[in-house]
Amino acid sequence: MARVRLSVAERREELLRAAVEQIEARGAAAVRIADVASALGVSNALVLYHFSTKERLVAEAFAYAAEGDLAHLRKLLGRRTTALRRLRSAVRWYAPTGSAKGWRLWIEGWAVSLREPALREVARDLDRRWKAALAEVIAEGVAAGEFRCPDPAGTALRLTALLDGLAVQLTSYDGAVPRSRVREWAEEALTRELGLAAEPSGGRER
């Protein structure tokens, strides 16, 4: 059966999706151009035509995954509801016990970015944009009088640092931290950072 002819943009997206899957399966350091090509039944030359090197393919695959994550974050934070509800939705989704996927991918990315400048720039840009989006909604909540927070940017940094660290624990060390405790710690951190009164689990705003 003949392959459907794809546009350049469609082919690149197909290759990036395959690269993300192969990185998740094999690790960023171990994945090869040949692995991506084999997964799609295309030649190594076709992959190299679009990305020129493995390093560029890996960096762009992480950027592709990051844009998907950021698009979902913007969707959660753009809902027509209170800033607090939007923040809770984002934190619950982003937390390693939520429905966000790809924690293994990002842990791989952080490790490889220590040696690969192109990937380091992708990771840094994602981190900056993620924190900026959270800080913007926190500032909206402060302006609306929903809660107190003298330093929205600092709060965004501390929340994401906590969730990133917990993700490493849960992903790398199975059973190291009970998932129920991770959810509690994420909620406690948000409550503390926003100066909210702690409430019984059944009474929290949804």
CSV table of C-alpha atoms in Angstrom, one decimal:
chain,number,residue,atom,x,y,z
A,1,MET,CA,0.0,0.0,0.0
A,2,ALA,CA,1.5,3.4,-1.0
A,3,ARG,CA,2.2,5.9,1.7
A,4,VAL,CA,0.1,9.0,1.7
A,5,ARG,CA,2.1,12.0,0.5
A,6,LEU,CA,2.5,14.5,3.3
A,7,SER,CA,3.3,18.2,3.2
A,8,VAL,CA,6.6,19.3,4.7
A,9,ALA,CA,4.8,20.5,7.9
A,10,GLU,CA,2.9,17.3,8.2
A,11,ARG,CA,6.0,15.1,7.7
A,12,ARG,CA,7.9,17.1,10.3
A,13,GLU,CA,5.1,16.7,12.8
A,14,GLU,CA,5.0,13.0,12.1
A,15,LEU,CA,8.7,12.7,12.7
A,16,LEU,CA,8.6,14.7,15.9
A,17,ARG,CA,5.8,12.6,17.3
A,18,ALA,CA,7.8,9.5,16.5
A,19,ALA,CA,10.9,11.0,18.1
A,20,VAL,CA,9.0,11.8,21.3
A,21,GLU,CA,7.7,8.2,21.5
A,22,GLN,CA,11.2,6.8,20.9
A,23,ILE,CA,12.8,9.1,23.5
A,24,GLU,CA,10.2,8.0,26.0
A,25,ALA,CA,10.9,4.4,25.2
A,26,ARG,CA,14.7,4.4,24.9
A,27,GLY,CA,15.9,7.6,26.5
A,28,ALA,CA,17.3,10.7,24.9
A,29,ALA,CA,20.9,9.6,25.0
A,30,ALA,CA,20.3,6.2,23.5
A,31,VAL,CA,17.7,7.0,20.8
A,32,ARG,CA,19.1,7.0,17.2
A,33,ILE,CA,18.0,8.5,14.0
A,34,ALA,CA,17.5,4.9,12.8
A,35,ASP,CA,15.0,4.2,15.6
A,36,VAL,CA,12.8,7.1,14.5
A,37,ALA,CA,13.1,6.2,10.8
A,38,SER,CA,12.3,2.5,11.6
A,39,ALA,CA,9.2,3.4,13.6
A,40,LEU,CA,7.7,5.2,10.6
A,41,GLY,CA,9.1,2.9,7.9
A,42,VAL,CA,11.1,5.7,6.3
A,43,SER,CA,14.8,6.1,5.5
A,44,ASN,CA,17.4,7.6,7.8
A,45,ALA,CA,18.1,10.1,5.0
A,46,LEU,CA,14.5,11.5,5.2
A,47,VAL,CA,14.9,12.2,9.0
A,48,LEU,CA,18.2,13.9,8.4
A,49,TYR,CA,16.8,15.9,5.5
A,50,HIS,CA,14.3,17.5,8.0
A,51,PHE,CA,16.5,17.8,11.1
A,52,SER,CA,20.2,17.4,9.9
A,53,THR,CA,21.5,15.9,13.2
A,54,LYS,CA,20.3,13.7,16.0
A,55,GLU,CA,20.9,16.6,18.5
A,56,ARG,CA,18.6,18.9,16.5
A,57,LEU,CA,15.9,16.2,16.2
A,58,VAL,CA,15.9,15.6,20.0
A,59,ALA,CA,15.8,19.3,20.8
A,60,GLU,CA,12.9,19.9,18.4
A,61,ALA,CA,11.1,16.8,19.7
A,62,PHE,CA,11.3,18.3,23.2
A,63,ALA,CA,10.1,21.7,21.9
A,64,TYR,CA,7.2,19.9,20.2
A,65,ALA,CA,6.2,18.1,23.4
A,66,ALA,CA,6.6,21.4,25.4
A,67,GLU,CA,4.3,23.3,23.1
A,68,GLY,CA,1.6,20.6,23.6
A,69,ASP,CA,2.0,20.9,27.4
A,70,LEU,CA,1.9,24.7,27.3
A,71,ALA,CA,-1.2,24.7,25.1
A,72,HIS,CA,-3.0,22.5,27.7
A,73,LEU,CA,-1.8,24.8,30.5
A,74,ARG,CA,-3.2,27.9,28.7
A,75,LYS,CA,-6.5,26.1,28.2
A,76,LEU,CA,-6.7,25.4,31.9
A,77,LEU,CA,-5.7,28.9,32.9
A,78,GLY,CA,-8.0,30.6,30.4
A,79,ARG,CA,-11.2,29.2,31.7
A,80,ARG,CA,-14.0,31.6,32.7
A,81,THR,CA,-13.8,31.0,36.5
A,82,THR,CA,-11.9,32.2,39.5
A,83,ALA,CA,-8.1,32.5,39.5
A,84,LEU,CA,-8.1,30.0,42.4
A,85,ARG,CA,-10.0,27.4,40.6
A,86,ARG,CA,-7.8,27.8,37.5
A,87,LEU,CA,-4.6,27.5,39.6
A,88,ARG,CA,-5.9,24.4,41.4
A,89,SER,CA,-6.8,22.8,38.1
A,90,ALA,CA,-3.3,23.6,36.7
A,91,VAL,CA,-1.5,22.3,39.8
A,92,ARG,CA,-3.6,19.1,39.9
A,93,TRP,CA,-3.0,18.4,36.2
A,94,TYR,CA,0.8,19.2,36.4
A,95,ALA,CA,1.4,17.3,39.6
A,96,PRO,CA,2.9,13.8,39.0
A,97,THR,CA,-0.3,12.3,40.3
A,98,GLY,CA,-2.4,14.2,37.8
A,99,SER,CA,-3.2,13.5,34.2
A,100,ALA,CA,-0.1,15.2,32.7
A,101,LYS,CA,1.9,12.8,30.7
A,102,GLY,CA,5.6,12.6,29.9
A,103,TRP,CA,7.4,13.0,33.2
A,104,ARG,CA,9.9,10.4,32.2
A,105,LEU,CA,10.5,12.4,28.9
A,106,TRP,CA,11.2,15.6,30.8
A,107,ILE,CA,13.5,14.0,33.4
A,108,GLU,CA,15.4,12.6,30.4
A,109,GLY,CA,15.5,16.0,28.9
A,110,TRP,CA,16.7,17.7,32.0
A,111,ALA,CA,19.6,15.2,32.3
A,112,VAL,CA,20.7,15.5,28.6
A,113,SER,CA,20.3,19.3,28.6
A,114,LEU,CA,23.3,19.5,31.0
A,115,ARG,CA,25.5,18.5,28.0
A,116,GLU,CA,23.4,19.7,25.0
A,117,PRO,CA,23.1,23.6,24.7
A,118,ALA,CA,20.2,23.4,22.2
A,119,LEU,CA,18.1,21.2,24.4
A,120,ARG,CA,19.1,23.3,27.4
A,121,GLU,CA,17.6,26.4,25.7
A,122,VAL,CA,14.4,24.5,25.0
A,123,ALA,CA,14.1,23.4,28.7
A,124,ARG,CA,14.9,26.9,29.9
A,125,ASP,CA,12.3,28.5,27.6
A,126,LEU,CA,9.6,26.0,28.7
A,127,ASP,CA,10.4,26.6,32.3
A,128,ARG,CA,10.2,30.4,31.9
A,129,ARG,CA,6.9,30.3,30.0
A,130,TRP,CA,5.3,27.9,32.4
A,131,LYS,CA,6.2,30.0,35.5
A,132,ALA,CA,5.1,33.2,33.7
A,133,ALA,CA,1.7,31.7,33.0
A,134,LEU,CA,1.2,30.7,36.6
A,135,ALA,CA,2.5,34.0,37.9
A,136,GLU,CA,0.0,35.9,35.6
A,137,VAL,CA,-3.0,34.1,37.0
A,138,ILE,CA,-1.7,34.4,40.6
A,139,ALA,CA,-1.5,38.2,40.0
A,140,GLU,CA,-5.0,38.2,38.6
A,141,GLY,CA,-6.3,36.5,41.8
A,142,VAL,CA,-4.5,39.1,44.0
A,143,ALA,CA,-6.0,41.9,42.0
A,144,ALA,CA,-9.4,40.4,42.3
A,145,GLY,CA,-9.0,40.1,46.1
A,146,GLU,CA,-9.3,36.3,46.0
A,147,PHE,CA,-6.1,35.7,48.0
A,148,ARG,CA,-2.8,37.4,49.1
A,149,CYS,CA,0.5,36.8,47.4
A,150,PRO,CA,3.2,39.5,47.6
A,151,ASP,CA,5.5,37.7,45.1
A,152,PRO,CA,3.6,35.8,42.3
A,153,ALA,CA,6.8,35.0,40.4
A,154,GLY,CA,8.4,33.5,43.5
A,155,THR,CA,5.3,31.5,44.3
A,156,ALA,CA,5.2,30.1,40.7
A,157,LEU,CA,8.8,29.1,41.0
A,158,ARG,CA,8.4,27.4,44.4
A,159,LEU,CA,5.2,25.5,43.3
A,160,THR,CA,6.8,24.2,40.1
A,161,ALA,CA,10.1,23.3,41.9
A,162,LEU,CA,8.1,21.2,44.4
A,163,LEU,CA,6.1,19.4,41.7
A,164,ASP,CA,9.2,18.8,39.6
A,165,GLY,CA,11.0,17.3,42.6
A,166,LEU,CA,8.1,15.1,43.5
A,167,ALA,CA,7.9,13.9,39.9
A,168,VAL,CA,11.5,12.8,40.0
A,169,GLN,CA,10.8,10.9,43.2
A,170,LEU,CA,7.7,9.1,41.9
A,171,THR,CA,9.2,8.4,38.4
A,172,SER,CA,12.7,7.3,39.5
A,173,TYR,CA,11.9,5.6,42.8
A,174,ASP,CA,8.8,3.5,42.7
A,175,GLY,CA,7.0,3.6,46.0
A,176,ALA,CA,9.3,6.3,47.5
A,177,VAL,CA,6.4,8.7,48.2
A,178,PRO,CA,2.7,7.7,48.5
A,179,ARG,CA,0.7,9.3,45.7
A,180,SER,CA,-1.9,10.4,48.2
A,181,ARG,CA,0.7,12.4,50.1
A,182,VAL,CA,1.9,14.1,46.9
A,183,ARG,CA,-1.6,15.3,46.3
A,184,GLU,CA,-1.9,16.6,49.8
A,185,TRP,CA,1.5,18.3,49.7
A,186,ALA,CA,0.6,20.1,46.4
A,187,GLU,CA,-2.6,21.4,47.9
A,188,GLU,CA,-0.9,22.4,51.1
A,189,ALA,CA,1.8,24.3,49.2
A,190,LEU,CA,-0.8,26.2,47.1
A,191,THR,CA,-2.9,27.0,50.2
A,192,ARG,CA,0.2,28.3,52.1
A,193,GLU,CA,1.6,30.3,49.2
A,194,LEU,CA,-1.7,32.1,48.7
A,195,GLY,CA,-2.4,32.8,52.3
A,196,LEU,CA,-5.6,30.7,52.3
A,197,ALA,CA,-7.1,29.1,55.4
A,198,ALA,CA,-6.7,25.3,55.3
A,199,GLU,CA,-10.0,23.5,54.8
A,200,PRO,CA,-11.0,19.9,55.2
A,201,SER,CA,-10.5,17.9,52.0
A,202,GLY,CA,-14.3,17.7,51.4
A,203,GLY,CA,-14.7,21.5,51.6
A,204,ARG,CA,-12.1,22.7,49.1
A,205,GLU,CA,-13.1,24.9,46.2
A,206,ARG,CA,-13.3,22.9,43.0
